[in-house]
Amino acid sequence: MQRAQVMRGSWLGILVAVLAPAVGLAGQVPDDSNIRAMGFGDFNYLVTERDLKEGFRMGQMVGHVIADLDERFTFFGEVSLTGKDNGYSIEVERALIRYDFADEFKIAVGRFHTPIGYWNAAFHHGSWLQTSVARPEMIKFGSRFIPTHFVGVIAEGGLPGSSLGLGYKVGIGNGRAENIARAGDAGDINDHRAWVARVRSRPIAIVGLEIGATFYTDQLLAPDLTDTRERIYSVHAALDRDAPEILAEYAHVTHDPMTGSGSFPGSDGYYVQIGYRMSGAFRSIKPYARVEQVIVPNGDEVFEPLNLNYDGVVAGIRYDPGVFLALRLEYRWERFEGLGAFNSLYTQASFVLSGF
Amino acid sequence: MKGVDIVRSTVLALVMIAAAGPMVSSVDAQTEGAEAVAIVVHPEVTIDGLSFDQLKSIFLAEQQHWPDRSRITLLVRAAIAPERDLILSEIYGMTEDRYRQYWISKMFRSEVASGPKIVFSTDMLRDLVTVIPGSIGFVPVSEVGPDLKVIPIDGMLPGDEGYPLN
């Protein structure tokens, strides 16, 4: 599917089109319905020193649907609408069918959030779920550092009886498209599939804690059309709760030409985010902060031309006036390679439509 | 916009949020006054007991199938029921808001196909747990009748010393 498919028309019409299933289904269907829906959305206000348009911005409107196709087959779908200068782009973010054989083995085919690290699969387009306004740079919207989507087959499972809460995911797919920010939706660009393997632990004794590691490999085309082997090594530790919240993720990406000799230094990306929901009368307020960096050394033939080097510091406050609504005020200091350093202030309202 | 303006705007906005601060959301888990709860399952569920870790694993949806591969259906009382507060406190360790976010997040990540079935009364739960295959729920110990299959936790039943849901 082409991201450039732009819908023209009023934003209100689009909003209704995407979220109507969620509004219609959430909490209003009988409990034994085989279809469930959710919607996520956000509105933003931006002031910045960057060369960006300031003012009010429509964020993403995201619709989810989950349907039982059979006792063991389930469909998961996610469609997003993203505001652009000339309308809205529509994207099938996820569409997958999964067969649940047992807790130890489930297998799914379709388009996924690539199971690298934590944030990409845990929050992704569900902005209400995350504490901050936006994702870290290394997995930002349209990320080129980490392939955020994956088209293929993924097997997963866990050992539910273990107190360590061990689990795995193993997948094979198309890997990056010619535009490396895209998944290969219409087929692989070569005959070499991407592989991803992820293990994690969610100790039962500490609800919200997840520690994991991921390995991803693919063959892609560097800008000079050299066949290049990409390998991604990622580790993460996440205490995904309110007081405190600690999210940390690190990824090391290497690109080595398939022909010739030599190995090049890899690129690195990481973030550490800490939040803490206050107590008592102020428990609706959750201050947070994040530091992050993307480091691309000279010699990375894939990343170096893209000017991905980045430093960022984020500090903000999330305020929850209701269960399904979050207001955020976020200050950012960011330095982009070749552009300089900038201050920005984001204000955001995000929500979820859910019958839960 | 200049940096100093951004800093000024930030300070102003923080002051406004602080002024609105004492608005609070939802309910905290209140477990005072709750009596012990019994874990009950559908009569054909082929287990005779669970460890507390296994129970947590089931209620957290880390375990979604019984050993015979049949699907587990969670039955959870609607908000305000004291026994729900006890479960949120002792099994989930979450507030009501965080509990909702947990399940929305689970569905968003495609880790579960649905959240627990919401049950509006103990009578309704008693009825459902006897007719929905693979179901598991909880009831106040005083409401347990002979028609319910009660599962020991760590080998203990409600009222036993050390029972984790007393």
Short mmCIF file of C-alpha atoms in Angstrom, two decimals:
data_model
loop_
_atom_site.label_atom_id
_atom_site.label_comp_id
_atom_site.label_asym_id
_atom_site.label_seq_id
_atom_site.Cartn_x
_atom_site.Cartn_y
_atom_site.Cartn_z
CA MET A 1 0.00 0.00 0.00
CA GLN A 2 1.37 3.41 -0.88
CA ARG A 3 1.68 5.94 1.92
CA ALA A 4 1.25 8.63 -0.66
CA GLN A 5 -2.37 7.79 -1.08
CA VAL A 6 -3.79 11.07 0.03
CA MET A 7 -7.40 11.53 0.93
CA ARG A 8 -8.87 14.91 0.40
CA GLY A 9 -11.84 16.11 2.35
CA SER A 10 -12.70 17.47 5.71
CA TRP A 11 -10.81 16.12 8.68
CA LEU A 12 -14.10 15.57 10.42
CA GLY A 13 -15.26 13.17 7.77
CA ILE A 14 -12.03 11.25 7.98
CA LEU A 15 -12.20 11.16 11.74
CA VAL A 16 -15.65 9.69 11.59
CA ALA A 17 -14.60 7.18 8.97
CA VAL A 18 -11.71 5.85 11.04
CA LEU A 19 -13.19 5.97 14.46
CA ALA A 20 -16.80 5.13 13.74
CA PRO A 21 -16.17 1.42 14.17
CA ALA A 22 -14.62 2.07 17.54
CA VAL A 23 -17.37 4.43 18.64
CA GLY A 24 -20.03 2.10 17.39
CA LEU A 25 -18.60 -1.05 18.83
CA ALA A 26 -16.83 0.00 21.96
CA GLY A 27 -18.89 -1.09 24.86
CA GLN A 28 -22.11 -1.27 22.90
CA VAL A 29 -21.96 -4.71 21.46
CA PRO A 30 -22.88 -7.78 23.43
CA ASP A 31 -19.99 -9.11 25.45
CA ASP A 32 -19.81 -12.23 23.30
CA SER A 33 -19.41 -10.35 20.01
CA ASN A 34 -16.62 -11.69 17.83
CA ILE A 35 -15.54 -8.16 16.84
CA ARG A 36 -13.94 -5.60 19.10
CA ALA A 37 -12.67 -2.16 18.20
CA MET A 38 -10.64 0.64 19.65
CA GLY A 39 -9.58 4.05 18.47
CA PHE A 40 -6.65 6.28 19.33
CA GLY A 41 -6.17 9.91 18.41
CA ASP A 42 -4.32 13.07 19.29
CA PHE A 43 -4.32 16.81 18.66
CA ASN A 44 -1.21 18.95 19.04
CA TYR A 45 0.00 22.51 19.37
CA LEU A 46 3.61 23.25 18.51
CA VAL A 47 5.97 26.17 19.03
CA THR A 48 9.53 25.58 17.93
CA GLU A 49 12.77 27.08 16.73
CA ARG A 50 12.94 24.38 14.07
CA ASP A 51 12.02 25.11 10.50
CA LEU A 52 8.56 23.65 10.98
CA LYS A 53 5.11 25.14 10.75
CA GLU A 54 3.94 26.16 14.20
CA GLY A 55 0.43 26.13 15.54
CA PHE A 56 -2.29 23.52 15.79
CA ARG A 57 -1.63 20.15 14.25
CA MET A 58 -3.81 17.18 13.73
CA GLY A 59 -2.05 14.10 15.02
CA GLN A 60 -2.84 10.57 14.03
CA MET A 61 -6.25 8.99 14.14
CA VAL A 62 -5.90 5.25 14.50
CA GLY A 63 -8.57 2.58 14.36
CA HIS A 64 -8.09 -0.97 15.65
CA VAL A 65 -10.25 -3.95 15.08
CA ILE A 66 -9.89 -7.42 16.53
CA ALA A 67 -12.07 -10.23 15.25
CA ASP A 68 -12.37 -13.88 16.19
CA LEU A 69 -12.40 -15.79 12.91
CA ASP A 70 -12.60 -19.11 14.66
CA GLU A 71 -11.93 -20.46 18.13
CA ARG A 72 -8.20 -20.32 17.43
CA PHE A 73 -7.88 -17.85 14.54
CA THR A 74 -7.90 -14.12 15.28
CA PHE A 75 -7.58 -11.09 13.00
CA PHE A 76 -5.86 -7.94 14.24
CA GLY A 77 -6.09 -4.80 12.10
CA GLU A 78 -4.89 -1.23 12.50
CA VAL A 79 -5.39 1.70 10.13
CA SER A 80 -4.02 5.19 10.66
CA LEU A 81 -4.79 8.60 9.20
CA THR A 82 -2.02 11.16 9.42
CA GLY A 83 -2.53 14.86 8.77
CA LYS A 84 -0.49 16.29 5.89
CA ASP A 85 -0.33 19.70 4.20
CA ASN A 86 -2.53 18.49 1.37
CA GLY A 87 -4.89 16.15 3.19
CA TYR A 88 -4.49 12.89 5.05
CA SER A 89 -2.40 9.86 4.30
CA ILE A 90 -3.98 6.53 5.08
CA GLU A 91 -1.88 3.54 6.04
CA VAL A 92 -2.55 -0.07 6.93
CA GLU A 93 -0.28 -0.23 9.94
CA ARG A 94 -1.03 -3.80 10.87
CA ALA A 95 -3.12 -6.56 9.41
CA LEU A 96 -2.46 -10.06 10.60
CA ILE A 97 -4.16 -13.36 11.15
CA ARG A 98 -2.94 -15.43 14.08
CA TYR A 99 -3.44 -19.05 14.97
CA ASP A 100 -3.22 -19.81 18.68
CA PHE A 101 -2.10 -23.40 19.04
CA ALA A 102 -1.17 -23.01 22.70
CA ASP A 103 0.52 -20.48 24.96
CA GLU A 104 3.83 -21.96 23.91
CA PHE A 105 3.19 -21.57 20.19
CA LYS A 106 1.19 -19.08 18.16
CA ILE A 107 1.84 -18.23 14.55
CA ALA A 108 0.72 -15.22 12.56
CA VAL A 109 1.03 -13.94 9.02
CA GLY A 110 0.65 -10.38 7.81
CA ARG A 111 2.03 -6.93 8.57
CA PHE A 112 3.36 -6.37 12.09
CA HIS A 113 5.12 -3.84 14.23
CA THR A 114 8.65 -5.22 14.04
CA PRO A 115 9.39 -6.91 17.39
CA ILE A 116 12.65 -5.06 17.96
CA GLY A 117 13.12 -3.58 21.42
CA TYR A 118 10.18 -2.44 23.52
CA TRP A 119 8.57 0.80 22.41
CA ASN A 120 7.92 -0.13 18.80
CA ALA A 121 5.51 -2.91 19.69
CA ALA A 122 4.30 -1.66 23.06
CA PHE A 123 3.07 1.83 22.11
CA HIS A 124 3.63 2.58 18.43
CA HIS A 125 0.53 4.45 17.17
CA GLY A 126 -1.27 4.27 20.49
CA SER A 127 -0.15 7.70 21.66
CA TRP A 128 -2.49 7.60 24.65
CA LEU A 129 -0.62 4.54 25.91
CA GLN A 130 2.75 6.24 26.07
CA THR A 131 3.78 8.80 28.62
CA SER A 132 5.48 11.28 26.28
CA VAL A 133 4.13 13.16 23.28
CA ALA A 134 6.09 11.21 20.72
CA ARG A 135 8.32 8.22 20.26
CA PRO A 136 12.08 8.38 20.70
CA GLU A 137 14.01 9.41 17.59
CA MET A 138 15.43 5.95 16.94
CA ILE A 139 11.93 4.57 16.36
CA LYS A 140 10.13 7.73 15.35
CA PHE A 141 7.35 7.92 12.80
CA GLY A 142 8.95 6.91 9.48
CA SER A 143 12.08 5.71 11.22
CA ARG A 144 15.02 4.67 9.09
CA PHE A 145 17.20 3.63 12.00
CA ILE A 146 14.98 0.73 13.06
CA PRO A 147 12.59 -0.93 10.59
CA THR A 148 9.33 -0.32 12.41
CA HIS A 149 7.13 -2.60 10.30
CA PHE A 150 7.58 -6.17 9.23
CA VAL A 151 5.72 -8.11 6.54
CA GLY A 152 5.96 -11.85 6.88
CA VAL A 153 5.36 -14.63 9.38
CA ILE A 154 6.01 -14.49 13.10
CA ALA A 155 5.86 -17.37 15.56
CA GLU A 156 5.66 -16.54 19.23
CA GLY A 157 5.02 -18.10 22.57
CA GLY A 158 5.86 -18.21 26.20
CA LEU A 159 6.32 -20.44 29.17
CA PRO A 160 3.43 -19.23 31.31
CA GLY A 161 4.25 -21.56 34.18
CA SER A 162 7.68 -20.05 34.71
CA SER A 163 8.03 -17.35 37.33
CA LEU A 164 10.40 -15.55 34.95
CA GLY A 165 7.67 -15.20 32.34
CA LEU A 166 9.93 -16.22 29.48
CA GLY A 167 8.75 -15.62 25.93
CA TYR A 168 10.01 -15.54 22.37
CA LYS A 169 9.23 -14.29 18.89
CA VAL A 170 10.82 -15.57 15.70
CA GLY A 171 9.94 -14.17 12.30
CA ILE A 172 10.83 -14.22 8.65
CA GLY A 173 9.77 -11.47 6.31
CA ASN A 174 10.59 -9.15 3.47
CA GLY A 175 12.68 -6.70 5.45
CA ARG A 176 13.17 -3.13 4.35
CA ALA A 177 11.93 -1.86 1.01
CA GLU A 178 14.01 0.27 -1.37
CA ASN A 179 12.93 3.20 0.79
CA ILE A 180 14.40 1.80 3.98
CA ALA A 181 11.74 3.47 6.12
CA ARG A 182 9.16 1.18 4.54
CA ALA A 183 8.42 -2.49 4.97
CA GLY A 184 8.34 -4.55 1.79
CA ASP A 185 4.58 -4.53 1.43
CA ALA A 186 4.57 -5.60 -2.20
CA GLY A 187 7.33 -8.17 -1.95
CA ASP A 188 10.99 -8.32 -1.06
CA ILE A 189 13.48 -6.22 -3.02
CA ASN A 190 15.79 -9.23 -3.23
CA ASP A 191 15.84 -12.94 -2.62
CA HIS A 192 17.14 -12.60 0.89
CA ARG A 193 14.50 -12.50 3.57
CA ALA A 194 14.85 -10.69 6.85
CA TRP A 195 14.94 -12.65 10.10
CA VAL A 196 14.09 -11.47 13.56
CA ALA A 197 14.42 -13.32 16.87
CA ARG A 198 13.45 -11.86 20.21
CA VAL A 199 13.47 -13.25 23.74
CA ARG A 200 12.06 -11.58 26.81
CA SER A 201 11.35 -12.08 30.46
CA ARG A 202 8.34 -10.71 32.35
CA PRO A 203 8.83 -11.83 35.93
CA ILE A 204 5.46 -12.55 37.49
CA ALA A 205 6.59 -11.05 40.79
CA ILE A 206 7.14 -7.59 39.25
CA VAL A 207 4.14 -6.70 37.11
CA GLY A 208 5.18 -4.34 34.31
CA LEU A 209 8.82 -5.38 34.15
CA GLU A 210 10.13 -6.67 30.85
CA ILE A 211 13.71 -7.39 29.94
CA GLY A 212 14.57 -8.55 26.45
CA ALA A 213 16.98 -8.86 23.59
CA THR A 214 16.46 -8.91 19.81
CA PHE A 215 18.52 -9.90 16.80
CA TYR A 216 17.47 -8.85 13.30
CA THR A 217 19.22 -9.45 10.01
CA ASP A 218 18.43 -8.55 6.41
CA GLN A 219 20.09 -7.87 3.10
CA LEU A 220 19.37 -4.47 1.60
CA LEU A 221 20.60 -2.04 -1.01
CA ALA A 222 22.89 0.76 0.12
CA PRO A 223 22.42 4.13 -1.64
CA ASP A 224 25.28 3.20 -4.00
CA LEU A 225 23.32 0.00 -4.79
CA THR A 226 25.80 -2.21 -3.01
CA ASP A 227 24.25 -5.34 -1.53
CA THR A 228 24.65 -4.85 2.18
CA ARG A 229 24.11 -7.12 5.15
CA GLU A 230 22.25 -5.36 7.95
CA ARG A 231 22.33 -6.69 11.48
CA ILE A 232 20.54 -5.15 14.44
CA TYR A 233 21.30 -6.10 18.02
CA SER A 234 18.92 -4.66 20.56
CA VAL A 235 18.40 -4.92 24.31
CA HIS A 236 15.73 -3.33 26.44
CA ALA A 237 14.57 -3.07 30.02
CA ALA A 238 11.18 -1.61 30.73
CA LEU A 239 9.35 -1.06 33.99
CA ASP A 240 6.09 -0.06 32.35
CA ARG A 241 4.09 1.27 35.28
CA ASP A 242 3.23 4.60 36.83
CA ALA A 243 5.46 5.07 39.85
CA PRO A 244 8.09 4.75 38.71
CA GLU A 245 8.16 4.20 34.96
CA ILE A 246 11.59 3.36 33.56
CA LEU A 247 12.06 2.58 29.89
CA ALA A 248 15.48 1.99 28.39
CA GLU A 249 16.41 0.63 25.01
CA TYR A 250 19.62 0.30 23.05
CA ALA A 251 20.19 -0.82 19.47
CA HIS A 252 23.41 -1.41 17.55
CA VAL A 253 23.08 -1.53 13.76
CA THR A 254 25.80 -2.75 11.41
CA HIS A 255 25.99 -2.56 7.62
CA ASP A 256 28.59 -4.65 5.87
CA PRO A 257 28.96 -4.95 2.09
CA MET A 258 28.24 -8.47 0.80
CA THR A 259 31.19 -8.26 -1.55
CA GLY A 260 34.75 -7.28 -0.80
CA SER A 261 36.26 -7.35 2.60
CA GLY A 262 36.17 -5.27 5.68
CA SER A 263 33.71 -4.53 8.39
CA PHE A 264 32.48 -1.10 9.31
CA PRO A 265 31.76 0.36 12.74
CA GLY A 266 28.13 0.11 13.66
CA SER A 267 25.63 2.83 14.46
CA ASP A 268 24.03 3.16 17.87
CA GLY A 269 20.75 4.43 19.18
CA TYR A 270 19.39 4.54 22.68
CA TYR A 271 16.96 6.27 24.97
CA VAL A 272 16.24 6.26 28.68
CA GLN A 273 12.90 7.57 29.89
CA ILE A 274 11.82 7.99 33.48
CA GLY A 275 8.40 8.98 34.75
CA TYR A 276 6.72 9.07 38.11
CA ARG A 277 3.02 9.49 38.78
CA MET A 278 2.40 11.66 41.78
CA SER A 279 0.21 10.53 44.66
CA GLY A 280 -2.77 11.79 46.59
CA ALA A 281 -4.61 14.75 45.16
CA PHE A 282 -2.01 15.10 42.41
CA ARG A 283 -2.13 11.53 41.16
CA SER A 284 -3.44 12.70 37.80
CA ILE A 285 -0.05 14.22 37.11
CA LYS A 286 2.97 12.31 35.86
CA PRO A 287 6.20 14.22 35.23
CA TYR A 288 8.68 12.54 32.92
CA ALA A 289 12.02 13.05 31.23
CA ARG A 290 13.98 11.33 28.49
CA VAL A 291 17.48 11.48 27.08
CA GLU A 292 18.24 9.92 23.73
CA GLN A 293 20.85 9.74 21.06
CA VAL A 294 21.47 8.32 17.60
CA ILE A 295 25.14 7.99 16.68
CA VAL A 296 26.15 7.19 13.10
CA PRO A 297 29.89 6.98 12.48
CA ASN A 298 31.66 7.77 9.24
CA GLY A 299 31.73 4.74 7.02
CA ASP A 300 28.16 3.52 7.53
CA GLU A 301 27.22 3.49 3.87
CA VAL A 302 23.51 3.17 4.52
CA PHE A 303 22.97 5.61 7.38
CA GLU A 304 25.71 8.19 6.83
CA PRO A 305 24.05 9.88 3.82
CA LEU A 306 20.80 10.19 5.78
CA ASN A 307 22.17 12.55 8.46
CA LEU A 308 20.68 10.54 11.30
CA ASN A 309 22.94 11.77 14.10
CA TYR A 310 20.75 13.13 16.84
CA ASP A 311 20.80 14.25 20.46
CA GLY A 312 17.66 14.93 22.41
CA VAL A 313 16.48 15.84 25.88
CA VAL A 314 12.78 15.75 26.69
CA ALA A 315 10.98 16.88 29.84
CA GLY A 316 7.26 17.03 30.28
CA ILE A 317 4.14 16.51 32.30
CA ARG A 318 1.31 14.13 31.52
CA TYR A 319 -2.00 15.04 33.09
CA ASP A 320 -4.94 12.59 33.06
CA PRO A 321 -8.20 14.47 33.68
CA GLY A 322 -10.11 11.28 32.93
CA VAL A 323 -9.48 7.60 32.42
CA PHE A 324 -9.31 7.75 28.64
CA LEU A 325 -7.84 11.20 28.05
CA ALA A 326 -4.28 12.48 28.52
CA LEU A 327 -2.99 16.04 28.24
CA ARG A 328 0.72 16.60 27.83
CA LEU A 329 3.06 19.53 27.92
CA GLU A 330 6.54 18.72 26.70
CA TYR A 331 9.73 20.67 26.26
CA ARG A 332 12.38 19.34 23.89
CA TRP A 333 15.94 20.26 23.17
CA GLU A 334 17.16 18.52 20.04
CA ARG A 335 20.25 18.62 17.86
CA PHE A 336 19.95 17.31 14.33
CA GLU A 337 22.95 16.52 12.16
CA GLY A 338 23.56 19.32 9.68
CA LEU A 339 20.79 21.51 11.08
CA GLY A 340 21.84 22.55 14.56
CA ALA A 341 20.16 22.59 17.96
CA PHE A 342 16.61 23.70 18.62
CA ASN A 343 14.15 24.20 21.45
CA SER A 344 10.53 23.17 21.03
CA LEU A 345 7.38 23.10 23.11
CA TYR A 346 4.65 20.58 22.40
CA THR A 347 1.16 20.50 23.83
CA GLN A 348 -0.95 17.45 23.13
CA ALA A 349 -4.35 15.96 23.91
CA SER A 350 -4.56 12.22 23.24
CA PHE A 351 -7.39 9.82 23.84
CA VAL A 352 -8.50 6.26 23.45
CA LEU A 353 -11.95 5.03 22.53
CA SER A 354 -12.43 1.70 24.18
CA GLY A 355 -15.28 -0.24 25.62
CA PHE A 356 -13.04 -1.55 28.35
CA MET B 1 10.08 31.40 18.17
CA LYS B 2 13.06 32.28 20.33
CA GLY B 3 14.30 29.97 23.05
CA VAL B 4 13.52 32.41 25.82
CA ASP B 5 9.90 32.59 24.65
CA ILE B 6 9.64 28.84 24.75
CA VAL B 7 10.99 28.72 28.29
CA ARG B 8 8.53 31.46 29.30
CA SER B 9 5.65 29.57 27.69
CA THR B 10 6.70 26.38 29.44
CA VAL B 11 6.75 28.02 32.85
CA LEU B 12 3.35 29.62 32.25
CA ALA B 13 1.80 26.35 31.12
CA LEU B 14 3.26 24.49 34.11
CA VAL B 15 1.75 27.04 36.45
CA MET B 16 -1.64 26.57 34.76
CA ILE B 17 -1.43 22.79 35.11
CA ALA B 18 -0.39 23.10 38.75
CA ALA B 19 -3.37 25.35 39.37
CA ALA B 20 -5.66 22.69 37.95
CA GLY B 21 -3.79 20.00 39.85
CA PRO B 22 -6.17 18.72 42.49
CA MET B 23 -8.49 17.26 39.87
CA VAL B 24 -8.24 13.51 40.30
CA SER B 25 -9.16 10.57 38.18
CA SER B 26 -11.22 7.53 38.91
CA VAL B 27 -11.05 5.42 41.99
CA ASP B 28 -8.16 4.05 43.95
CA ALA B 29 -8.15 0.43 44.84
CA GLN B 30 -9.94 0.15 48.16
CA THR B 31 -9.60 -3.20 49.75
CA GLU B 32 -10.79 -2.36 53.21
CA GLY B 33 -13.98 -4.21 54.03
CA ALA B 34 -13.50 -6.82 51.33
CA GLU B 35 -13.92 -10.38 52.50
CA ALA B 36 -11.79 -13.26 51.28
CA VAL B 37 -12.46 -14.33 47.72
CA ALA B 38 -12.54 -17.83 46.30
CA ILE B 39 -11.19 -18.63 42.86
CA VAL B 40 -13.76 -20.62 40.94
CA VAL B 41 -13.58 -22.36 37.57
CA HIS B 42 -15.89 -24.08 35.13
CA PRO B 43 -16.64 -27.60 36.40
CA GLU B 44 -14.89 -29.24 33.44
CA VAL B 45 -11.60 -27.40 33.88
CA THR B 46 -9.15 -30.21 34.57
CA ILE B 47 -7.01 -28.67 37.27
CA ASP B 48 -7.17 -29.23 40.99
CA GLY B 49 -5.13 -26.28 42.15
CA LEU B 50 -2.94 -23.35 41.14
CA SER B 51 0.09 -21.68 42.56
CA PHE B 52 -0.30 -17.96 43.24
CA ASP B 53 2.18 -17.25 40.42
CA GLN B 54 0.05 -19.32 38.04
CA LEU B 55 -3.04 -17.45 39.17
CA LYS B 56 -1.32 -14.12 38.51
CA SER B 57 -0.15 -15.39 35.17
CA ILE B 58 -3.73 -16.26 34.21
CA PHE B 59 -5.25 -12.97 35.38
CA LEU B 60 -2.45 -11.03 33.66
CA ALA B 61 -3.21 -13.01 30.46
CA GLU B 62 0.33 -14.31 30.29
CA GLN B 63 -1.32 -17.73 30.36
CA GLN B 64 -4.35 -17.90 28.09
CA HIS B 65 -4.89 -21.64 27.78
CA TRP B 66 -5.46 -24.50 30.21
CA PRO B 67 -3.12 -27.47 30.04
CA ASP B 68 -5.55 -29.22 27.65
CA ARG B 69 -5.15 -26.21 25.26
CA SER B 70 -8.70 -24.99 25.82
CA ARG B 71 -8.97 -21.21 25.99
CA ILE B 72 -9.24 -19.50 29.36
CA THR B 73 -12.09 -17.02 29.76
CA LEU B 74 -11.62 -14.50 32.53
CA LEU B 75 -14.67 -13.31 34.41
CA VAL B 76 -14.11 -10.12 36.38
CA ARG B 77 -16.61 -8.20 38.48
CA ALA B 78 -17.43 -4.68 37.37
CA ALA B 79 -15.84 -1.73 39.13
CA ILE B 80 -16.90 -0.88 42.68
CA ALA B 81 -17.31 -4.51 43.78
CA PRO B 82 -15.07 -4.95 46.84
CA GLU B 83 -13.80 -8.32 45.61
CA ARG B 84 -12.63 -6.67 42.39
CA ASP B 85 -10.64 -4.18 44.41
CA LEU B 86 -9.03 -7.05 46.29
CA ILE B 87 -8.04 -8.74 43.03
CA LEU B 88 -6.65 -5.48 41.60
CA SER B 89 -4.65 -4.94 44.73
CA GLU B 90 -3.35 -8.47 45.37
CA ILE B 91 -2.98 -9.89 41.86
CA TYR B 92 -2.51 -6.93 39.56
CA GLY B 93 -1.02 -4.44 42.01
CA MET B 94 -2.79 -1.71 40.06
CA THR B 95 -5.25 1.10 40.46
CA GLU B 96 -8.51 0.97 38.54
CA ASP B 97 -7.14 3.35 35.89
CA ARG B 98 -3.94 1.41 35.45
CA TYR B 99 -5.90 -1.85 35.21
CA ARG B 100 -7.92 -0.47 32.31
CA GLN B 101 -4.78 0.78 30.61
CA TYR B 102 -3.19 -2.63 31.09
CA TRP B 103 -5.94 -4.39 29.18
CA ILE B 104 -6.19 -1.76 26.45
CA SER B 105 -2.45 -2.11 26.05
CA LYS B 106 -2.69 -5.89 25.88
CA MET B 107 -5.22 -5.68 23.08
CA PHE B 108 -3.24 -2.98 21.29
CA ARG B 109 -0.16 -5.21 21.28
CA SER B 110 -2.19 -8.10 19.86
CA GLU B 111 -1.31 -10.13 22.92
CA VAL B 112 -4.94 -10.89 23.68
CA ALA B 113 -8.01 -11.01 21.49
CA SER B 114 -10.20 -9.47 24.17
CA GLY B 115 -10.23 -8.34 27.75
CA PRO B 116 -11.99 -10.11 30.61
CA LYS B 117 -15.73 -10.50 30.46
CA ILE B 118 -17.30 -7.97 32.78
CA VAL B 119 -19.73 -9.46 35.26
CA PHE B 120 -22.19 -7.22 37.06
CA SER B 121 -23.19 -9.36 40.03
CA THR B 122 -22.10 -12.38 41.98
CA ASP B 123 -25.17 -14.26 40.80
CA MET B 124 -24.25 -13.50 37.20
CA LEU B 125 -20.72 -14.72 37.80
CA ARG B 126 -21.98 -17.91 39.41
CA ASP B 127 -24.17 -18.56 36.40
CA LEU B 128 -21.51 -17.78 33.81
CA VAL B 129 -18.68 -19.75 35.37
CA THR B 130 -20.80 -22.88 35.27
CA VAL B 131 -21.78 -22.48 31.60
CA ILE B 132 -18.75 -20.93 29.85
CA PRO B 133 -16.16 -23.64 29.14
CA GLY B 134 -12.69 -22.73 30.40
CA SER B 135 -13.91 -19.84 32.52
CA ILE B 136 -12.35 -18.67 35.76
CA GLY B 137 -13.55 -16.01 38.16
CA PHE B 138 -13.73 -15.02 41.77
CA VAL B 139 -16.52 -14.67 44.32
CA PRO B 140 -16.72 -13.63 47.97
CA VAL B 141 -16.25 -16.72 50.07
CA SER B 142 -19.68 -16.26 51.66
CA GLU B 143 -21.26 -16.58 48.19
CA VAL B 144 -19.67 -19.91 47.32
CA GLY B 145 -22.29 -22.58 46.78
CA PRO B 146 -22.09 -26.32 46.16
CA ASP B 147 -22.43 -25.76 42.42
CA LEU B 148 -19.08 -23.97 42.18
CA LYS B 149 -15.68 -25.59 41.71
CA VAL B 150 -13.32 -23.80 44.06
CA ILE B 151 -9.60 -23.99 43.28
CA PRO B 152 -6.99 -24.06 46.06
CA ILE B 153 -4.20 -21.51 45.70
CA ASP B 154 -0.81 -22.76 46.84
CA GLY B 155 -2.74 -25.65 48.35
CA MET B 156 -4.89 -23.38 50.52
CA LEU B 157 -8.55 -22.48 50.50
CA PRO B 158 -10.18 -19.21 51.60
CA GLY B 159 -9.93 -18.82 55.34
CA ASP B 160 -6.79 -20.93 55.61
CA GLU B 161 -3.91 -19.14 57.22
CA GLY B 162 -1.62 -17.80 54.51
CA TYR B 163 -4.27 -17.92 51.76
CA PRO B 164 -3.20 -15.04 49.49
CA LEU B 165 -6.69 -13.62 48.86
CA ASN B 166 -7.97 -13.40 52.41
#
